[in-house]
Structure formats: structure tokens, C-alpha cells
mmCIF file of C-alpha atoms and ligand atoms in Angstrom:
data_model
loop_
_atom_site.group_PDB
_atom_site.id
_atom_site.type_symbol
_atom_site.label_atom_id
_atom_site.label_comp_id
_atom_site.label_asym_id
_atom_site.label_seq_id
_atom_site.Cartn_x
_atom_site.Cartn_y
_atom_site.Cartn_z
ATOM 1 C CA UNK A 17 0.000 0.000 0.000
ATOM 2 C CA UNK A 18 1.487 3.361 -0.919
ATOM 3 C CA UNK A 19 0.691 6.635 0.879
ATOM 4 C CA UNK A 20 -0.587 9.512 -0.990
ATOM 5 C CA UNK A 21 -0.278 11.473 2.093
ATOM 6 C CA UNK A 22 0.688 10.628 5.499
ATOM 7 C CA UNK A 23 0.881 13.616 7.380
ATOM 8 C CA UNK A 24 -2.263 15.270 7.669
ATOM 9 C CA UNK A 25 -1.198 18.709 9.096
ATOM 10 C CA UNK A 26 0.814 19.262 5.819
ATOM 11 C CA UNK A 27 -0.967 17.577 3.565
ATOM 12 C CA UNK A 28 -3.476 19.680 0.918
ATOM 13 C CA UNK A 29 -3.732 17.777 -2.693
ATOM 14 C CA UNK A 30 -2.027 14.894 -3.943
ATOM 15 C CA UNK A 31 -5.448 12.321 -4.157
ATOM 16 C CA UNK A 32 -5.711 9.514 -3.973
ATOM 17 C CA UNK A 33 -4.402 9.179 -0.400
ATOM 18 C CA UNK A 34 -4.098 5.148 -0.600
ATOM 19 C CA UNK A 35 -3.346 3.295 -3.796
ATOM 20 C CA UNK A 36 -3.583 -0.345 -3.765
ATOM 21 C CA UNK A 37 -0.701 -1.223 -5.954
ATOM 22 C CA UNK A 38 -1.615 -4.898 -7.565
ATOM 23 C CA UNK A 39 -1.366 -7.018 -10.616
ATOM 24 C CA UNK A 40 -4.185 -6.177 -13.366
ATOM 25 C CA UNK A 41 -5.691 -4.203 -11.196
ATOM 26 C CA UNK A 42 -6.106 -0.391 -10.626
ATOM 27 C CA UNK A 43 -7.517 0.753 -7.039
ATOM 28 C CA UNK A 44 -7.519 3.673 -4.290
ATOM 29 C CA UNK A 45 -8.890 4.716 -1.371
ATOM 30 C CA UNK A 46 -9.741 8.184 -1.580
ATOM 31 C CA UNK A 47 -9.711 10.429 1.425
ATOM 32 C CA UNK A 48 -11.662 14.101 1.933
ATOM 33 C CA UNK A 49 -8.192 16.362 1.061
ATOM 34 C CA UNK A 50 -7.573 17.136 -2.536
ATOM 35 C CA UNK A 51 -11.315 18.950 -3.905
ATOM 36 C CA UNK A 52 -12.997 22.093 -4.288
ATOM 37 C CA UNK A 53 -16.074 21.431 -1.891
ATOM 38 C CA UNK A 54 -16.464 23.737 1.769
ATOM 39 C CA UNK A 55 -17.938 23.231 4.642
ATOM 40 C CA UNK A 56 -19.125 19.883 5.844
ATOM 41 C CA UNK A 57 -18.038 18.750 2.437
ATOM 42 C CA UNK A 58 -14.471 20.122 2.554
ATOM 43 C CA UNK A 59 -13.222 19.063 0.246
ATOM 44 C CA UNK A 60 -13.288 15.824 -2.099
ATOM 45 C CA UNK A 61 -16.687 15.104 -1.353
ATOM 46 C CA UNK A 62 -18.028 12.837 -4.042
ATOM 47 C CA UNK A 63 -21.541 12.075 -3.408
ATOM 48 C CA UNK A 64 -24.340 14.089 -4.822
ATOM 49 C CA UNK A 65 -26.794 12.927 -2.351
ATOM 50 C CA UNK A 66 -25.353 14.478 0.904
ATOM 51 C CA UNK A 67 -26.748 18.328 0.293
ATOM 52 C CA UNK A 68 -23.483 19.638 -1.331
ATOM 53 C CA UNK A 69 -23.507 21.597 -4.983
ATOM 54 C CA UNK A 70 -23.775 19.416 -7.931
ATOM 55 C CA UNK A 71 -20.734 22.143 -9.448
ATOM 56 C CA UNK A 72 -18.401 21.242 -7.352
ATOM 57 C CA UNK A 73 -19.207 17.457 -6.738
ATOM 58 C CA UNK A 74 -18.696 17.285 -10.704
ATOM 59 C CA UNK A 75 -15.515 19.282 -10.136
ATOM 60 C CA UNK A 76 -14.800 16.660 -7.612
ATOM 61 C CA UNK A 77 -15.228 13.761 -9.652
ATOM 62 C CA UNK A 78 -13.596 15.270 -12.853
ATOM 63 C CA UNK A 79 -10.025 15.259 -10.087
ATOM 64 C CA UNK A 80 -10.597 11.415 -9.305
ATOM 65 C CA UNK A 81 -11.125 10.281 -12.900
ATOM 66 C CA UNK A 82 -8.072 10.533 -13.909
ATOM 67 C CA UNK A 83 -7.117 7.753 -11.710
ATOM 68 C CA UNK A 84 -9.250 5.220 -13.716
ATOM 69 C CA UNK A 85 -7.656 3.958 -16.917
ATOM 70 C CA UNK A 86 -8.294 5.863 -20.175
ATOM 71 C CA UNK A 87 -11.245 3.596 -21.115
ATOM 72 C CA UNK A 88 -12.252 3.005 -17.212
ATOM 73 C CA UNK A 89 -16.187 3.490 -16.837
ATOM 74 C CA UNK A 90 -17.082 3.365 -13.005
ATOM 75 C CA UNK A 91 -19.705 1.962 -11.200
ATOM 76 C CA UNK A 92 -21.587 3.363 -8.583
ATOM 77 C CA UNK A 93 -24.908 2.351 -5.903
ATOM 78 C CA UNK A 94 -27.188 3.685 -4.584
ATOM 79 C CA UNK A 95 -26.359 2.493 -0.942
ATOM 80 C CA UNK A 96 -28.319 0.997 1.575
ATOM 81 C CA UNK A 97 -27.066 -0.716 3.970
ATOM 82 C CA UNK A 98 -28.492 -4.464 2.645
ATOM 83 C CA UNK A 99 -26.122 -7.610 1.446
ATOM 84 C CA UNK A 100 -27.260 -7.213 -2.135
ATOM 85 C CA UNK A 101 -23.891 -7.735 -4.597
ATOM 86 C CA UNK A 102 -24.488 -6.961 -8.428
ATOM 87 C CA UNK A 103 -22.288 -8.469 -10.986
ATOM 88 C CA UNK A 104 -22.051 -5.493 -13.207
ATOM 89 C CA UNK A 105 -20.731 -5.037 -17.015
ATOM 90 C CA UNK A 106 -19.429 -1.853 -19.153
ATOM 91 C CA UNK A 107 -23.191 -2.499 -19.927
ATOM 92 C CA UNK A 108 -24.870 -1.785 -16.471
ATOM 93 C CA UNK A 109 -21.723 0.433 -15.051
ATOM 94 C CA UNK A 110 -23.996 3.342 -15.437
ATOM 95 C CA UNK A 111 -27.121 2.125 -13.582
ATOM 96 C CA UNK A 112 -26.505 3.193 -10.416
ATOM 97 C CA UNK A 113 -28.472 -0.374 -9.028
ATOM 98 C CA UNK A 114 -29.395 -0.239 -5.401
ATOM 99 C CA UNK A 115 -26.643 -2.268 -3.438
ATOM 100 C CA UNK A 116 -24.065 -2.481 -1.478
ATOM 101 C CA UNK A 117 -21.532 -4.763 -3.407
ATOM 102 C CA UNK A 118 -20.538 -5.161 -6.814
ATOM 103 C CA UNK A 119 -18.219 -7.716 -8.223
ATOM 104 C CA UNK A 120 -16.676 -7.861 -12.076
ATOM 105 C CA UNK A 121 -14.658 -9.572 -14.489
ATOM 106 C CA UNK A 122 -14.674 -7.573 -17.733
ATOM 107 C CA UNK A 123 -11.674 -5.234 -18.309
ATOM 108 C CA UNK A 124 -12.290 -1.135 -17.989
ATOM 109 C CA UNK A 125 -15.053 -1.700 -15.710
ATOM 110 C CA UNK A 126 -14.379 0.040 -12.150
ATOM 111 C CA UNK A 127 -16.159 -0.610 -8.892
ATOM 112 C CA UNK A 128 -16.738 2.589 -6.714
ATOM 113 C CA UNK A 129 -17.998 2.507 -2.945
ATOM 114 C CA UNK A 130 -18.421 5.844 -0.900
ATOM 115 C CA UNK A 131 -18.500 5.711 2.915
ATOM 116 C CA UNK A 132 -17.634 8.257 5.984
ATOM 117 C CA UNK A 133 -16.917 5.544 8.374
ATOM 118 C CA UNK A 134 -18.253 2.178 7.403
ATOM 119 C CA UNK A 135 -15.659 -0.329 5.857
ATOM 120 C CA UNK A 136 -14.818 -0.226 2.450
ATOM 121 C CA UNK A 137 -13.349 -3.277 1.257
ATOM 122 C CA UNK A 138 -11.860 -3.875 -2.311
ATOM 123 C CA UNK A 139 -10.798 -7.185 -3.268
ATOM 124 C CA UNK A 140 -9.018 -8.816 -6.044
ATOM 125 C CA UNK A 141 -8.001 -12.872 -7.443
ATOM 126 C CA UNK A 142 -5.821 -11.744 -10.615
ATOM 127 C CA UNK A 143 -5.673 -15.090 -11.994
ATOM 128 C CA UNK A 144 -9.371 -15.286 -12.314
ATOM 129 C CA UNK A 145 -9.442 -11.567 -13.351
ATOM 130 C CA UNK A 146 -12.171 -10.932 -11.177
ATOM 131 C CA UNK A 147 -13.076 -7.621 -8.583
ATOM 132 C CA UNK A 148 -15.066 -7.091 -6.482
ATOM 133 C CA UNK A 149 -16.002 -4.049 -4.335
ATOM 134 C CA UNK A 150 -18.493 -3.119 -0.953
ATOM 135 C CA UNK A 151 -19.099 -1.466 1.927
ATOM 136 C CA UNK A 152 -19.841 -2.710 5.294
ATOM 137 C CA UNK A 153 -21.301 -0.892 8.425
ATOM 138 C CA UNK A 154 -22.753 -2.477 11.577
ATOM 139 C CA UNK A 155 -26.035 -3.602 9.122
ATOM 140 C CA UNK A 156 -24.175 -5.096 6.317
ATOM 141 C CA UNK A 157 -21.526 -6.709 8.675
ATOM 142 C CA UNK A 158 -24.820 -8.316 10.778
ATOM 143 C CA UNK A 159 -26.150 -9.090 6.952
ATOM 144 C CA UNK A 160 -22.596 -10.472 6.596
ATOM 145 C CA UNK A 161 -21.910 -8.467 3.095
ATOM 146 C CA UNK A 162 -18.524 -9.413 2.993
ATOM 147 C CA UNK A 163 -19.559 -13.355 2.660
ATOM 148 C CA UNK A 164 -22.182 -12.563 0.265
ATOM 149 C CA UNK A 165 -19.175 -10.282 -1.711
ATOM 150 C CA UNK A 166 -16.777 -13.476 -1.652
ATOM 151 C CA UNK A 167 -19.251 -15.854 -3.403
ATOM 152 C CA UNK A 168 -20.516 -13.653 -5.826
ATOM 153 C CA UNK A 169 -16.791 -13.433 -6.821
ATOM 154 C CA UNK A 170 -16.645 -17.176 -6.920
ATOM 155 C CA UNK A 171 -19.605 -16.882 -9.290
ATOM 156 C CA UNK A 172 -17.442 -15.335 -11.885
ATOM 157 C CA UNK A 173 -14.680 -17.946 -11.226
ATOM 158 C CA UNK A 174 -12.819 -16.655 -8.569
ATOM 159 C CA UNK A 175 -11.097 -19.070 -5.972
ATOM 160 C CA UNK A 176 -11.417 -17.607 -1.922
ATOM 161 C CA UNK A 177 -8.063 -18.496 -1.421
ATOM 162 C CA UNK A 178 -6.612 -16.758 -4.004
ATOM 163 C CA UNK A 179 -8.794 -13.455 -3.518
ATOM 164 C CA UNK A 180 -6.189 -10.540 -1.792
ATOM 165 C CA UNK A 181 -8.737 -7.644 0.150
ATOM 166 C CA UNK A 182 -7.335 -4.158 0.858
ATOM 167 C CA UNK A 183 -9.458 -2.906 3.878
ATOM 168 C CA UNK A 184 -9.810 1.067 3.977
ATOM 169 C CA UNK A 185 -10.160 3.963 6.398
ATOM 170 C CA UNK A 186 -13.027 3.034 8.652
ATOM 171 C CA UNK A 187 -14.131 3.856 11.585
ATOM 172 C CA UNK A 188 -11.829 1.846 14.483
ATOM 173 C CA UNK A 189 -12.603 0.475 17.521
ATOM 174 C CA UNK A 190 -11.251 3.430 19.251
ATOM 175 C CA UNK A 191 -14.133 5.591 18.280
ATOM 176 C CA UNK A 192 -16.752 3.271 17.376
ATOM 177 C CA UNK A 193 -19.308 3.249 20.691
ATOM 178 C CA UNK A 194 -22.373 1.385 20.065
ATOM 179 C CA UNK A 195 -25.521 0.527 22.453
ATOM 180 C CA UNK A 196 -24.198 -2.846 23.764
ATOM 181 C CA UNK A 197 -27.082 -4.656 22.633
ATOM 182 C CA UNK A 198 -25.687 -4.236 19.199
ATOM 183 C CA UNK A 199 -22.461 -5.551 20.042
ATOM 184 C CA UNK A 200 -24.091 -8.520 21.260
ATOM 185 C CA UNK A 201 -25.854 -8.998 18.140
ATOM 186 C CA UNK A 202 -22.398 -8.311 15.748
ATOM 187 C CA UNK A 203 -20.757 -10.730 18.337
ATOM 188 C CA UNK A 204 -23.436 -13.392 17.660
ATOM 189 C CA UNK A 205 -22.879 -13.222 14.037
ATOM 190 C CA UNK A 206 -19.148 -12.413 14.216
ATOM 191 C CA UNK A 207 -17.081 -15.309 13.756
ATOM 192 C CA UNK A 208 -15.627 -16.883 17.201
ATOM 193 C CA UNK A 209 -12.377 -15.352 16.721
ATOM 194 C CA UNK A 210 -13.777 -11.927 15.313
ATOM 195 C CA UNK A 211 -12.801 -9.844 18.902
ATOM 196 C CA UNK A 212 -15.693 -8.091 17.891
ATOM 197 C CA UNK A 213 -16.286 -5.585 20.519
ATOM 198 C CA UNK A 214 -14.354 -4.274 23.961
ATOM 199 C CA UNK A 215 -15.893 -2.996 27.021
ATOM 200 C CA UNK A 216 -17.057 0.348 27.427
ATOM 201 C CA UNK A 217 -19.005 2.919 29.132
ATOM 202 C CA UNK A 218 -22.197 1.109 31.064
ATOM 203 C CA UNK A 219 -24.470 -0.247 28.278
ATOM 204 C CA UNK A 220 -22.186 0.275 25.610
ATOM 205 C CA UNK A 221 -19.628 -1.315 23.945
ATOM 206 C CA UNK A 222 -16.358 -0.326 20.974
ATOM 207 C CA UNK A 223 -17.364 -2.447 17.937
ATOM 208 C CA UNK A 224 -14.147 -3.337 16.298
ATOM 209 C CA UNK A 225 -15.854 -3.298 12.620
ATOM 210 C CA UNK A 226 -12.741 -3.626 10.667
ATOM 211 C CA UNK A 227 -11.818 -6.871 11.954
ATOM 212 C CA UNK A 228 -15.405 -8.276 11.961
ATOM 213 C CA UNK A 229 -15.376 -7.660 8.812
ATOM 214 C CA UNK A 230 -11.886 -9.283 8.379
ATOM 215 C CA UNK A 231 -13.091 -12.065 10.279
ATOM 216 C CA UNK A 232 -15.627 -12.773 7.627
ATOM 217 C CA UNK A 233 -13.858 -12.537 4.749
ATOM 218 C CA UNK A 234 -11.579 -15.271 6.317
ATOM 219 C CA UNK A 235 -14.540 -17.553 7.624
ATOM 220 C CA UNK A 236 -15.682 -17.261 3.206
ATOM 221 C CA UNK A 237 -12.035 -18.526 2.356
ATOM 222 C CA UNK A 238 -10.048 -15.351 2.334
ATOM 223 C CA UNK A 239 -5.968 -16.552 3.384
ATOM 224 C CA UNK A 240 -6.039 -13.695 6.918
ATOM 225 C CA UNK A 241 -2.268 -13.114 5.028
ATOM 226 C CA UNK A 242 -3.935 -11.506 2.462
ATOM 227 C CA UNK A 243 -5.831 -8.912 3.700
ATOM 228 C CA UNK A 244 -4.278 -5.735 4.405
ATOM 229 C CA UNK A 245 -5.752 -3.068 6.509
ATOM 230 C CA UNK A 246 -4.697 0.641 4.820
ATOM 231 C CA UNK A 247 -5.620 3.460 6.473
ATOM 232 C CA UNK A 248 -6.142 4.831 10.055
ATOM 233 C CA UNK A 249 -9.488 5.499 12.063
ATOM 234 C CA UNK A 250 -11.878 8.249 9.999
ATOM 235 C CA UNK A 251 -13.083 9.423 13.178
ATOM 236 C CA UNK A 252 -9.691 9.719 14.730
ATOM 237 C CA UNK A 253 -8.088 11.193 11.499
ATOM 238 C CA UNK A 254 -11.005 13.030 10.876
ATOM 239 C CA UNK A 255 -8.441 16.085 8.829
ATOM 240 C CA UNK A 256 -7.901 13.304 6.344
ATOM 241 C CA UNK A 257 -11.194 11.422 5.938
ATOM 242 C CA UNK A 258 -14.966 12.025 5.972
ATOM 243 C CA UNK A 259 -16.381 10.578 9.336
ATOM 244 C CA UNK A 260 -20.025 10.828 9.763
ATOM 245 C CA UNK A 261 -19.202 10.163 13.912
ATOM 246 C CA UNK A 262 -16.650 13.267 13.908
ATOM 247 C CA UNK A 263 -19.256 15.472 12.200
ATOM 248 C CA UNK A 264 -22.018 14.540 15.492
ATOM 249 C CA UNK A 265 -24.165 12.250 12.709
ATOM 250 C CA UNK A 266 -24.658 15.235 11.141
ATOM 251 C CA UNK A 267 -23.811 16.218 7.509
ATOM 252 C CA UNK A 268 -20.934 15.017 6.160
ATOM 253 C CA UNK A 269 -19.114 14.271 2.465
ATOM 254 C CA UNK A 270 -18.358 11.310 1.142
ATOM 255 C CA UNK A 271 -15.299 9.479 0.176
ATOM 256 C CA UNK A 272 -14.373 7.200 -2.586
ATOM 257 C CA UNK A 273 -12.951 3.789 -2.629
ATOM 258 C CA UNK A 274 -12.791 1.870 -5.714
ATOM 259 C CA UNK A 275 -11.011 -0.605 -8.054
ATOM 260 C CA UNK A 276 -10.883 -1.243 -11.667
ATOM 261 C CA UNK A 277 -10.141 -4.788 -13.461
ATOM 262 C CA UNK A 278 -6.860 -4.127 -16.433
ATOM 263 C CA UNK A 279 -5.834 -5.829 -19.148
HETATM 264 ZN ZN1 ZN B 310 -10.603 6.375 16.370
#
């Protein structure tokens, strides 16, 4: 994993912040430094559903493209928290399907995910030539997305054990306070060895999302030696990352994660 930018005081441009440097394959993680929007949005917001002006969302995107290949068309959801995972083609790229995973296996065809805190997870088996691409907060992880994510993979010929995951900026354990009757219910679904959640304040508990989701990814086949986690806690690096807990639940932008399938 290669930094973009790794000290946040001093750093102002230079997106992507993360690139995921792998074999036929093209992918980022995106953080909030680099774009034109203020505010709340400030400043590589790149969702158009958050409040912020479609000029300088477009402005935005036109910044990130460039990080696609010349013929790269991306693919985008509309989000919502479900396990629903779309096999899309240069054909349906543009259909912006409701979902909250997309896998691939055609050339040029890029898989985007936005998120201010849930885990983005990008994942790759370059011998099968096949992506894939989702999000997971505390309802897809208790949906178990990143399961769902694997097989639809293997339903384009990938192999679990040859799939390598890059996990992005997400909201850690750290910051990540939940009513501990959730926790009980990610720890019920969490595999045994997930270390889901650590104690905290009286009827609450730190959900440790990022591994959960690990944790899955490994219980559908993934090797645990080849996921690597990129990226530090949104909420705690909040300068470098949209973090929807760092902005109160209030409004917040949006940041991109994606990867794209090369000849
Ligand atoms: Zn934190």
C-alpha cells in the first residue's frame, strides 16, 4: 500500500491518499483532502446525495477520474445498507443499481464505494481476473456483506483463497461506541475469533468493525495473510477522511474507494 499522504497537518492535494498497488488491477482509497467542496463537504466530497452543490461534486469527480484507466467506466450504488452484490458489465456500469456490493470480471469496468466511516473493502483474485467491491457498516456486517461479496466473486470464477482484500479507512474500535445490545448482536454473528467488541461505558460497547469484517472474509475462504488493513481510524483522522461520527451524525461528504479490473 502506498501513501498519498501521510501527514495530515501538511498535507493539501495529492489524491488519492491510498493506492492499492496490484497485478491487473487499478484501485484507491480516496480520502476528503484534494477537492474544491467547503464546509461539511471540505473538500473531495463525491456524493451528490449528501446536500453539497452538484458544481463542485462534478468538479470533484472530474479530479478522481483521472485515476481510472483511459477507457475506465465506473460503477456506482445507490447504498443501503443491505447484502445485495451486483455483478455489473461496461453495460450496467452506469445504472446506479441499489446495493451495497458489486463484483466484475470484464476489463475497464471500475467498482466505486463511498463511505464516511463504514468499511470499504476492495478485493481482487488476478488469476481469475475478477473484482469485487463493498461497503460494510454495523447492518451489512450483521447481513454479513462481505460473505455474500466473496461468493458472488466465486460466481465469476474466482477461488477464496486466491482473492487478496485491501481494507480502507473506517471507523476503528477506538471511536466506534455502540448501544451494547448491538455488540451482542455483531458478536453473535461475528465469527468466534472476530474480537468483535471491547468494554465500554455502562451499556455500551467499541465495535471493532474492521476486523469483523476481516473475520468474515476469512470464515468465506479469504488466506487472513492476504488482507491488508490501509488506512487509520476516519473518526480519529477526521483532517484526512470524511467521518459521519466526527461530524455529530450530522452532515458530512463522502469518500471514494474503488477498483478497476486491467488488461
Ligand atoms: Zn478512532
Amino acid at each position: 500500500m502506498s501513501q498519498g499522504c501521510d501527514k495530515e497537518a501538511a498535507c493539501v492535494t495529492s489524491p488519492p491518499h491510498l493506492q492499492w498497488e496490484r497485478r491487473r488491477a487499478k484501485a484507491a482509497f480516496f480520502g476528503r483532502l484534494g477537492g474544491v467542496s467547503t464546509g461539511p463537504y471540505s473538500s473531495l466530497n463525491l456524493s451528490s446525495a449528501v446536500g453539497d452543490q452538484p458544481r463542485q461534486v462534478a468538479e470533484n469527480w472530474s479530479r478522481v477520474r483521472g485515476t481510472l484507466s483511459r477507457q475506465g467506466e465506473l460503477a456506482l450504488l445507490q447504498q443501503v445498507h443491505g447484502a445485495t452484490v451486483w455483478p455489473i458489465t461496461r453495460n450496467s456500469a452506469r445504472e446506479k443499481l441499489r446495493g451495497d456490493a458489486m463484483v466484475a470480471n470484464e476489463a475497464g469496468v471500475a467498482l466505486g464505494i463511498l463511505t464516511a466511516d463504514c468499511v470499504p473493502v476492495l478485493m481482487l483474485d488476478a488469476d481469475a481476473g475478477v473484482i469485487g467491491a463493498l461497503h460494510s457498516g454495523w447492518r451489512g456486517t450483521l447481513a454479513n456483506i462481505a460473505h455474500a461479496g466473496v461468493d458472488a466473486m466465486v460466481n465469476l470464477g474466482a477461488r477464496p483463497a486466491r482473492i487478496e482484500v485491501a481494507i480502507g479507512p473506517a471507523i476503528g474500535k477506538c471511536c466506534y461506541e455502540v448501544d451494547a445490545r448491538l455488540g451482542a448482536q455483531v458478536v453473535a454473528v461475528a465469527p468466534p475469533d472476530a474480537r468483535a467488541i471491547s468494554g465500554g461505558r455502562p451499556g455500551k460497547a467499541m465495535l471493532d468493525l474492521p476486523a469483523v469484517v476481516g473475520a468474515q472474509l476469512v470464515a468465506a475462504g479469504v488466506a487472513p495473510e492476504a488482507i491488508t488493513t490501509a488506512g487509520r481510524c476516519t473518526r480519529c483522522a477526521s483532517m484526512l477522511y470524511f467521518s459521519r461520527r466526527a461530524a455529530g451524525g450530522g452532515i458530512t461528504g463522502l469518500q471514494l474507494s474503488f477498483i478497476e479490473l486491467v488488461e
